[in-house]
Amino acid sequence: MMNNEIRWIKTHCARMDHGGCALLVGVRDNRIVEIKGDPEGFLNFGYVCPKGLASADRLTHPSRLKHPVKRAGKRGDGKWEPISWEEAFQTICENLSRIKEQYGAKAVAFCQGMPKGLEHFMLIRLANLFGSPNVVAVQDVCHAPREISGMHTCGFYPVADFHHPSQLVILWGSNITGTNEEGEICSLLLNQVKQGTKLIVIDPKKTDLAEKAEFWLQLKPGTDNALALAFLNVIIEEKRYDSDFVETWTYGFDSLAAHIKNYTPEAMTEVTGVPASLIRESARYYAETKPAAIQWGNPIEHNIHTFDSVRAILCLMAISGNLDIPGGNIQANEPKILGLGKFVRADMIPSKPKEMIHAHHRTIPRLMTVPPSFFKKAVLEEIPYPVRGAYMQCTNPLMGYAESRKTFDALMKLDFFAISDIFMTPTAGLADIVLPAATHFEFNDIGHYGLGHGYILARPKIVDPPPDCLPDTAILNELGRRLTPPEYWHENYEDFLEDLLKPGGLTYQQFVQKGYLKGEEKFRKYTASGFGTPSGKVELLLTQAEKYKLPALPSFTGTPDLDDPEFPLILTCAKDRYYLHSSYRQLEKLRKHSPRPLTEIHPQTADTYGIRDGDYVEIATRYGCITQFARVTEKVRPDTVYAAYGWWFPEGKSELQYEWTKSNFNMLTSADILGRAFGTPNLKGLRCKIRRKDCP
Ligand SMILES: Nc1nc2c(c(=O)[nH]1)N[C@H]1C(S)=C(S)[C@@H](COP(=O)(O)OP(=O)(O)OC[C@H]3O[C@@H](n4cnc5c(=O)[nH]c(N)nc54)[C@H](O)[C@@H]3O)O[C@H]1N2
Ligand SMILES: Nc1nc2c(c(=O)[nH]1)N[C@H]1C(S)=C(S)[C@@H](COP(=O)(O)OP(=O)(O)OC[C@H]3O[C@@H](n4cnc5c(=O)[nH]c(N)nc54)[C@H](O)[C@@H]3O)O[C@H]1N2
Ligand code: SF4
Ligand SMILES: [Mo]
């Protein structure tokens, strides 16, 4: 007999962004019939976004991958033959082992996109035990600059504390109501704004919260370092810093003070496009309003000057006395769980820092994943050594990595690569083996491990996956047992969940009952033990700079891309509220809100180029060109173009990899011009031109 009652199960949203909203999921007959925000969620208080509401549709979508397949015909022909899991595992293991024998373990790369759950850490464990130092990830443009520069400057990664009231929040390139950035669901901030918390928004676009801000600084894309330096100039020159904190807890203040003298708001106005008086007033406001948090977003990591931008913003947090205070930028304390190093068995590969691909390019110490541009260089040019094989999961490099043509060439050149996904994608279309992953709601997982926000979230299984789909964690456990000493793996992959929770004395089931675990609330920890840097202080001037050949102080050394009269406009992008990167354009509920790629331009610019709203337009940089549809809007600067990012067409032809070249933003970027510290390419602040095109 069928049971027609809806059962409501609590879990946390995931895999539609960094995740975190507590959900109530209604299930009937092994099928999700409704999703609601859980009012008891400590991050979202019942909030849920359109992606969250549509998330169950991924599970039942007709084009979901349901069986492992192998390539039939030439790479990229779009022809596939279904195979068994046994054949899939055997083929992957034979090929990766063959490459390891011929070229060494480091010739195999393990590639991950935006981390989604425990699978990220299982992949690192697999790489470590396999003996390859090369885990390729998108961290060059996603959080590594913030986290690692934070570690070098103050010994931790300072995150905005939205769990305690702030008087002021600066949204620095963070569209939090659209993206619900890592660890920071917008509900917490919106509640504060209702209670009177003030906002400063630093964004080239008039975002929802720019409308509510005391100050909106509509800077030119790619000039965040110049703006942050001008803030430092005002606060230091006008002696508005927290002098007690600066004296006791910072290193190199006098050097910084001398260094920023020339970065006056007046001098930085032309570069940033922000009036000097507005820079001055907002800098004063930040310095005088305590506690104040800076919610820093992704764009400050999207150009070659990211190290300077992040370092300058870290200096701001420090001299204003907002580090590790409630409502400021804090070091979140982890709950009692297994440490990352232990989970991934970092001890198994002590040579990693010397051997990983990017060591050759002298990136910043502590960057432990390979920047994609250097991965491609290794495949294509064998610099510093050849890479011939790859295992990929949760990623679509053809869309997400800078310079898509080069990514295509690299994927075509690999001797072998396998990928797991829930849909066929442009990247998967080039693989030798494609594995059908079980996904969120279909297996037990833990969220937000290793994100630095001080809590982990339960994501229990809600429904069974299709019979032939396996969770990535199960796939990796099996690959581990076959490719590396089996004693480092479990009979049942779910025991890894238990390992993680054991230090706190919880079983997974007990954890699910609790819903989440949070670290202890403790602030100003430096008063007991100093800051975790060589000097024990916040290093405004980096003591190790010379050793690492990195600048000791942040500077402005020019815009990310060269000025060029042929490309008179500035190009940038922002995430689409309805999609996650290149994911989920198959889902009707989302596609109906955002049916095609839109390029936003100001009415003045539209006039200049004879473009009307809805016109088909070509956007070109020095590196490539694409076509999208014009959206004329006053929300953007007249000198700036916002092209949509992540577009491919799941409804397109598989043998053409779903028209991945047509509207794909990363056709416009370069993987050759990179920031030294993190190997970061310019995704924002490029120079471009635009023209109307006839619709084909
Ligand atoms: N809907 C949705 N949510 C997501 C994602 C998604 O793809 N879609 N991705 C997730 C991931 S992996 C990440 S890392 C986060 C990122 O989340 P956010 O940090 O919010 O990133 P973006 O949307 O790239 O950009 C945020 C804001 O920066 C502005 N901006 C553009 N160029 C510049 C610039 O040069 N300087 C400054 N100061 N601002 C600029 C944009 O107008 C936008 O309002 O979002 C996560 N959440
Ligand atoms: N130009 C430009 N480039 C960018 C950015 C930008 O703003 N502009 N943003 C950058 C940032 S911040 C990031 S984080 C990266 C993101 O880069 P990626 O993480 O590679 O982004 P996605 O395109 O979302 O690809 C994720 C893939 O995982 C699949 N997937 C979903 N769930 C599962 C699952 O449970 N298991 C498996 N195996 N697969 C699953 C999806 O179907 C999708 O194909 O892109 C970066 N690239
Ligand atoms: S904001 Fe993120 S975590 Fe919350 S419902 Fe939307 S996709 Fe899920
Ligand atoms: Mo990201």
CSV table of N, CA, C and O in Angstrom, one decimal, residues 522-609:
chain,number,residue,atom,x,y,z
A,522,LYS,N,34.2,33.1,21.4
A,522,LYS,CA,35.3,33.7,22.1
A,522,LYS,C,35.9,34.8,21.2
A,522,LYS,O,36.1,34.6,20.0
A,523,PHE,N,36.2,36.0,21.8
A,523,PHE,CA,36.7,37.1,21.0
A,523,PHE,C,38.0,37.6,21.5
A,523,PHE,O,38.4,37.2,22.6
A,524,ARG,N,38.6,38.5,20.8
A,524,ARG,CA,39.9,39.1,21.2
A,524,ARG,C,40.9,38.0,21.8
A,524,ARG,O,41.5,38.2,22.8
A,525,LYS,N,41.0,36.9,21.0
A,525,LYS,CA,41.8,35.8,21.5
A,525,LYS,C,43.3,36.2,21.5
A,525,LYS,O,44.1,35.6,22.3
A,526,TYR,N,43.6,37.2,20.7
A,526,TYR,CA,45.0,37.6,20.7
A,526,TYR,C,45.5,38.2,22.0
A,526,TYR,O,46.7,38.2,22.3
A,527,THR,N,44.6,38.7,22.9
A,527,THR,CA,45.1,39.2,24.1
A,527,THR,C,45.7,38.2,25.0
A,527,THR,O,46.6,38.5,25.8
A,528,ALA,N,45.3,36.9,24.8
A,528,ALA,CA,46.0,35.8,25.5
A,528,ALA,C,47.2,35.3,24.8
A,528,ALA,O,48.2,35.0,25.5
A,529,SER,N,47.1,35.2,23.5
A,529,SER,CA,48.2,34.4,22.8
A,529,SER,C,48.9,35.2,21.7
A,529,SER,O,49.7,34.6,20.9
A,530,GLY,N,48.5,36.4,21.5
A,530,GLY,CA,49.0,37.2,20.3
A,530,GLY,C,48.4,36.7,19.0
A,530,GLY,O,47.5,35.9,19.0
A,531,PHE,N,48.8,37.3,17.9
A,531,PHE,CA,48.3,36.9,16.6
A,531,PHE,C,49.3,35.8,16.1
A,531,PHE,O,50.4,35.8,16.4
A,532,GLY,N,48.7,34.9,15.3
A,532,GLY,CA,49.4,33.8,14.8
A,532,GLY,C,50.4,34.1,13.6
A,532,GLY,O,50.3,33.5,12.6
A,533,THR,N,51.2,35.1,13.8
A,533,THR,CA,52.1,35.5,12.8
A,533,THR,C,53.5,35.5,13.3
A,533,THR,O,53.7,35.4,14.6
A,534,PRO,N,54.6,35.5,12.5
A,534,PRO,CA,55.9,35.5,13.1
A,534,PRO,C,56.2,36.6,14.1
A,534,PRO,O,56.9,36.3,15.1
A,535,SER,N,55.6,37.7,14.0
A,535,SER,CA,55.8,38.8,15.0
A,535,SER,C,54.9,38.8,16.1
A,535,SER,O,55.0,39.5,17.1
A,536,GLY,N,53.8,37.9,16.0
A,536,GLY,CA,52.8,37.8,17.1
A,536,GLY,C,51.8,39.0,17.0
A,536,GLY,O,51.0,39.2,17.9
A,537,LYS,N,52.0,39.8,16.0
A,537,LYS,CA,51.1,41.0,15.8
A,537,LYS,C,50.5,41.0,14.4
A,537,LYS,O,50.8,40.1,13.6
A,538,VAL,N,49.5,41.9,14.2
A,538,VAL,CA,49.0,42.0,12.8
A,538,VAL,C,50.1,42.6,12.0
A,538,VAL,O,50.5,43.7,12.3
A,539,GLU,N,50.5,41.9,10.9
A,539,GLU,CA,51.6,42.4,10.1
A,539,GLU,C,51.1,43.3,9.0
A,539,GLU,O,50.9,42.9,7.9
A,540,LEU,N,51.0,44.6,9.4
A,540,LEU,CA,50.7,45.6,8.3
A,540,LEU,C,51.8,45.5,7.3
A,540,LEU,O,51.6,45.6,6.1
A,541,LEU,N,53.0,45.4,7.8
A,541,LEU,CA,54.2,45.2,7.0
A,541,LEU,C,54.6,43.7,7.2
A,541,LEU,O,54.8,43.3,8.3
A,542,LEU,N,54.6,43.0,6.1
A,542,LEU,CA,54.8,41.5,6.2
A,542,LEU,C,56.3,41.2,6.5
A,542,LEU,O,57.1,41.6,5.8
A,543,THR,N,56.5,40.5,7.6
A,543,THR,CA,57.9,40.3,8.0
A,543,THR,C,58.6,39.3,7.1
A,543,THR,O,59.8,39.3,6.9
A,544,GLN,N,57.8,38.4,6.5
A,544,GLN,CA,58.3,37.3,5.6
A,544,GLN,C,58.3,37.7,4.1
A,544,GLN,O,58.6,36.9,3.3
A,545,ALA,N,58.0,39.0,3.9
A,545,ALA,CA,57.8,39.4,2.5
A,545,ALA,C,59.1,39.1,1.6
A,545,ALA,O,58.9,38.6,0.5
A,546,GLU,N,60.2,39.5,2.1
A,546,GLU,CA,61.4,39.3,1.3
A,546,GLU,C,61.6,37.8,0.9
A,546,GLU,O,61.9,37.5,-0.2
A,547,LYS,N,61.5,37.0,2.0
A,547,LYS,CA,61.7,35.6,1.8
A,547,LYS,C,60.8,35.0,0.7
A,547,LYS,O,61.1,34.2,-0.1
A,548,TYR,N,59.5,35.5,0.7
A,548,TYR,CA,58.5,35.0,-0.2
A,548,TYR,C,58.5,35.8,-1.5
A,548,TYR,O,57.7,35.5,-2.4
A,549,LYS,N,59.3,36.8,-1.6
A,549,LYS,CA,59.3,37.7,-2.8
A,549,LYS,C,58.0,38.2,-3.1
A,549,LYS,O,57.5,38.2,-4.2
A,550,LEU,N,57.3,38.7,-2.0
A,550,LEU,CA,56.0,39.3,-2.2
A,550,LEU,C,56.1,40.7,-1.6
A,550,LEU,O,56.9,41.0,-0.7
A,551,PRO,N,55.2,41.7,-2.1
A,551,PRO,CA,55.3,43.0,-1.6
A,551,PRO,C,55.0,43.1,-0.1
A,551,PRO,O,54.0,42.5,0.3
A,552,ALA,N,55.8,43.8,0.7
A,552,ALA,CA,55.5,43.8,2.2
A,552,ALA,C,54.3,44.7,2.5
A,552,ALA,O,53.7,44.6,3.5
A,553,LEU,N,54.0,45.7,1.6
A,553,LEU,CA,52.9,46.6,1.8
A,553,LEU,C,52.1,46.7,0.5
A,553,LEU,O,52.6,46.5,-0.6
A,554,PRO,N,50.8,46.9,0.7
A,554,PRO,CA,49.9,46.9,-0.5
A,554,PRO,C,50.1,48.2,-1.3
A,554,PRO,O,50.3,49.3,-0.7
A,555,SER,N,50.0,48.1,-2.6
A,555,SER,CA,50.2,49.2,-3.5
A,555,SER,C,49.1,49.2,-4.6
A,555,SER,O,48.5,48.2,-4.8
A,556,PHE,N,49.1,50.3,-5.3
A,556,PHE,CA,48.4,50.4,-6.6
A,556,PHE,C,49.4,50.5,-7.7
A,556,PHE,O,50.1,51.5,-7.7
A,557,THR,N,49.4,49.5,-8.6
A,557,THR,CA,50.5,49.5,-9.6
A,557,THR,C,49.9,49.6,-11.0
A,557,THR,O,50.6,49.4,-12.0
A,558,GLY,N,48.6,50.0,-11.1
A,558,GLY,CA,48.0,50.1,-12.4
A,558,GLY,C,46.7,49.3,-12.4
A,558,GLY,O,46.4,48.4,-11.6
A,559,THR,N,45.9,49.5,-13.5
A,559,THR,CA,44.6,48.8,-13.6
A,559,THR,C,44.9,47.4,-14.0
A,559,THR,O,46.0,47.1,-14.6
A,560,PRO,N,44.0,46.4,-13.9
A,560,PRO,CA,44.3,45.0,-14.2
A,560,PRO,C,44.6,44.8,-15.7
A,560,PRO,O,45.5,44.0,-16.0
A,561,ASP,N,43.9,45.5,-16.5
A,561,ASP,CA,44.1,45.3,-18.0
A,561,ASP,C,44.6,46.7,-18.5
A,561,ASP,O,44.3,47.7,-17.9
A,562,LEU,N,45.4,46.7,-19.6
A,562,LEU,CA,45.9,47.9,-20.1
A,562,LEU,C,44.8,48.7,-20.8
A,562,LEU,O,44.0,48.2,-21.5
A,563,ASP,N,44.9,50.1,-20.7
A,563,ASP,CA,44.0,50.9,-21.4
A,563,ASP,C,44.4,50.8,-22.9
A,563,ASP,O,45.5,50.6,-23.3
A,564,ASP,N,43.3,50.9,-23.7
A,564,ASP,CA,43.5,50.6,-25.1
A,564,ASP,C,42.4,51.3,-25.9
A,564,ASP,O,41.2,50.9,-25.6
A,565,PRO,N,42.6,52.3,-26.7
A,565,PRO,CA,41.5,53.0,-27.4
A,565,PRO,C,40.6,52.0,-28.2
A,565,PRO,O,39.5,52.3,-28.4
A,566,GLU,N,41.2,50.9,-28.6
A,566,GLU,CA,40.3,50.0,-29.4
A,566,GLU,C,39.3,49.3,-28.5
A,566,GLU,O,38.2,48.9,-28.9
A,567,PHE,N,39.6,49.3,-27.2
A,567,PHE,CA,38.6,48.6,-26.2
A,567,PHE,C,38.3,49.6,-25.1
A,567,PHE,O,38.9,49.6,-24.0
A,568,PRO,N,37.4,50.6,-25.4
A,568,PRO,CA,37.2,51.7,-24.5
A,568,PRO,C,36.4,51.4,-23.3
A,568,PRO,O,36.4,52.3,-22.4
A,569,LEU,N,35.8,50.3,-23.2
A,569,LEU,CA,34.9,50.1,-22.0
A,569,LEU,C,35.5,49.1,-21.0
A,569,LEU,O,36.4,48.3,-21.4
A,570,ILE,N,34.9,49.1,-19.8
A,570,ILE,CA,35.5,48.1,-18.8
A,570,ILE,C,34.5,47.0,-18.6
A,570,ILE,O,33.3,47.2,-18.5
A,571,LEU,N,35.0,45.8,-18.6
A,571,LEU,CA,34.1,44.6,-18.5
A,571,LEU,C,34.1,44.0,-17.1
A,571,LEU,O,35.2,43.9,-16.5
A,572,THR,N,33.0,43.6,-16.6
A,572,THR,CA,32.9,42.9,-15.4
A,572,THR,C,31.7,41.9,-15.4
A,572,THR,O,31.0,41.8,-16.4
A,573,CYS,N,31.5,41.3,-14.3
A,573,CYS,CA,30.3,40.4,-14.2
A,573,CYS,C,29.9,40.2,-12.8
A,573,CYS,O,30.6,40.6,-11.9
A,574,ALA,N,28.7,39.6,-12.6
A,574,ALA,CA,28.3,39.3,-11.3
A,574,ALA,C,27.5,37.9,-11.4
A,574,ALA,O,27.1,37.6,-12.5
A,575,LYS,N,27.4,37.2,-10.3
A,575,LYS,CA,26.6,36.0,-10.4
A,575,LYS,C,25.2,36.2,-10.6
A,575,LYS,O,24.6,37.2,-10.1
A,576,ASP,N,24.5,35.3,-11.4
A,576,ASP,CA,23.1,35.4,-11.6
A,576,ASP,C,22.4,34.8,-10.4
A,576,ASP,O,22.7,33.7,-10.0
A,577,ARG,N,21.4,35.5,-9.9
A,577,ARG,CA,20.7,35.1,-8.7
A,577,ARG,C,20.0,33.7,-8.9
A,577,ARG,O,19.8,33.0,-8.0
A,578,TYR,N,19.7,33.4,-10.2
A,578,TYR,CA,18.9,32.2,-10.4
A,578,TYR,C,19.8,31.0,-10.8
A,578,TYR,O,19.3,29.9,-10.9
A,579,TYR,N,21.1,31.1,-10.9
A,579,TYR,CA,21.9,30.0,-11.3
A,579,TYR,C,23.2,29.9,-10.3
A,579,TYR,O,23.5,30.9,-9.8
A,580,LEU,N,23.8,28.8,-10.3
A,580,LEU,CA,25.1,28.6,-9.7
A,580,LEU,C,26.1,28.5,-10.8
A,580,LEU,O,26.1,27.4,-11.5
A,581,HIS,N,26.9,29.5,-11.0
A,581,HIS,CA,27.9,29.4,-12.1
A,581,HIS,C,27.3,28.9,-13.4
A,581,HIS,O,26.3,29.5,-13.8
A,582,SER,N,27.8,27.8,-13.9
A,582,SER,CA,27.3,27.3,-15.2
A,582,SER,C,26.2,26.3,-14.9
A,582,SER,O,25.7,25.7,-15.9
A,583,SER,N,25.8,26.1,-13.7
A,583,SER,CA,24.9,25.0,-13.4
A,583,SER,C,23.5,25.4,-13.5
A,583,SER,O,23.1,26.5,-13.2
A,584,TYR,N,22.7,24.4,-13.8
A,584,TYR,CA,21.2,24.4,-13.6
A,584,TYR,C,20.4,25.2,-14.6
A,584,TYR,O,19.2,25.5,-14.3
A,585,ARG,N,21.0,25.5,-15.8
A,585,ARG,CA,20.1,26.1,-16.8
A,585,ARG,C,19.1,25.1,-17.4
A,585,ARG,O,18.3,25.5,-18.2
A,586,GLN,N,19.2,23.9,-17.0
A,586,GLN,CA,18.2,22.9,-17.4
A,586,GLN,C,16.9,23.1,-16.7
A,586,GLN,O,15.9,22.6,-17.1
A,587,LEU,N,17.0,23.7,-15.5
A,587,LEU,CA,15.8,23.6,-14.6
A,587,LEU,C,14.8,24.7,-15.0
A,587,LEU,O,15.1,25.9,-14.9
A,588,GLU,N,13.6,24.3,-15.5
A,588,GLU,CA,12.6,25.3,-16.0
A,588,GLU,C,12.3,26.4,-15.0
A,588,GLU,O,12.2,27.5,-15.4
A,589,LYS,N,12.1,26.0,-13.7
A,589,LYS,CA,11.7,26.9,-12.7
A,589,LYS,C,12.7,28.1,-12.6
A,589,LYS,O,12.4,29.2,-12.2
A,590,LEU,N,14.0,27.8,-12.9
A,590,LEU,CA,15.0,28.8,-12.9
A,590,LEU,C,15.2,29.5,-14.2
A,590,LEU,O,15.2,30.8,-14.3
A,591,ARG,N,15.1,28.7,-15.3
A,591,ARG,CA,15.4,29.3,-16.6
A,591,ARG,C,14.3,30.3,-17.0
A,591,ARG,O,14.5,31.3,-17.7
A,592,LYS,N,13.1,30.1,-16.5
A,592,LYS,CA,12.0,31.0,-16.8
A,592,LYS,C,12.3,32.5,-16.3
A,592,LYS,O,11.9,33.4,-16.9
A,593,HIS,N,13.0,32.5,-15.2
A,593,HIS,CA,13.4,33.8,-14.7
A,593,HIS,C,14.6,34.5,-15.4
A,593,HIS,O,14.7,35.7,-15.4
A,594,SER,N,15.4,33.6,-15.9
A,594,SER,CA,16.7,34.1,-16.6
A,594,SER,C,16.9,33.3,-17.8
A,594,SER,O,17.7,32.4,-17.9
A,595,PRO,N,16.1,33.5,-18.9
A,595,PRO,CA,16.1,32.6,-20.0
A,595,PRO,C,17.3,32.7,-20.9
A,595,PRO,O,17.6,31.8,-21.6
A,596,ARG,N,18.0,33.9,-21.0
A,596,ARG,CA,19.1,34.0,-21.9
A,596,ARG,C,20.2,34.9,-21.4
A,596,ARG,O,19.9,35.8,-20.5
A,597,PRO,N,21.4,34.8,-21.9
A,597,PRO,CA,22.5,35.6,-21.3
A,597,PRO,C,22.3,37.1,-21.6
A,597,PRO,O,22.2,37.5,-22.8
A,598,LEU,N,22.3,37.9,-20.6
A,598,LEU,CA,22.1,39.4,-20.8
A,598,LEU,C,23.3,40.2,-20.5
A,598,LEU,O,24.0,39.9,-19.4
A,599,THR,N,23.7,41.1,-21.3
A,599,THR,CA,24.8,42.0,-21.1
A,599,THR,C,24.2,43.4,-20.7
A,599,THR,O,23.4,44.0,-21.5
A,600,GLU,N,24.5,43.8,-19.5
A,600,GLU,CA,24.0,45.1,-19.0
A,600,GLU,C,24.8,46.3,-19.4
A,600,GLU,O,26.1,46.3,-19.2
A,601,ILE,N,24.2,47.3,-20.0
A,601,ILE,CA,24.9,48.5,-20.3
A,601,ILE,C,24.0,49.7,-20.0
A,601,ILE,O,22.8,49.6,-19.9
A,602,HIS,N,24.7,50.8,-19.7
A,602,HIS,CA,24.0,52.1,-19.4
A,602,HIS,C,23.3,52.7,-20.6
A,602,HIS,O,23.8,52.6,-21.7
A,603,PRO,N,22.2,53.4,-20.4
A,603,PRO,CA,21.5,54.0,-21.5
A,603,PRO,C,22.3,54.9,-22.4
A,603,PRO,O,22.2,54.9,-23.6
A,604,GLN,N,23.2,55.6,-21.7
A,604,GLN,CA,24.1,56.5,-22.5
A,604,GLN,C,25.0,55.7,-23.4
A,604,GLN,O,25.2,56.1,-24.6
A,605,THR,N,25.5,54.6,-22.9
A,605,THR,CA,26.4,53.8,-23.7
A,605,THR,C,25.6,53.1,-24.9
A,605,THR,O,26.1,53.0,-26.0
A,606,ALA,N,24.4,52.7,-24.5
A,606,ALA,CA,23.5,52.1,-25.5
A,606,ALA,C,23.3,53.1,-26.7
A,606,ALA,O,23.4,52.7,-27.9
A,607,ASP,N,23.1,54.4,-26.3
A,607,ASP,CA,22.9,55.4,-27.3
A,607,ASP,C,24.2,55.6,-28.2
A,607,ASP,O,24.1,55.6,-29.4
A,608,THR,N,25.3,55.7,-27.5
A,608,THR,CA,26.6,55.8,-28.3
A,608,THR,C,26.7,54.8,-29.3
A,608,THR,O,27.2,55.0,-30.4
A,609,TYR,N,26.4,53.5,-29.0
A,609,TYR,CA,26.6,52.4,-29.9
A,609,TYR,C,25.4,52.0,-30.7
A,609,TYR,O,25.4,51.0,-31.4
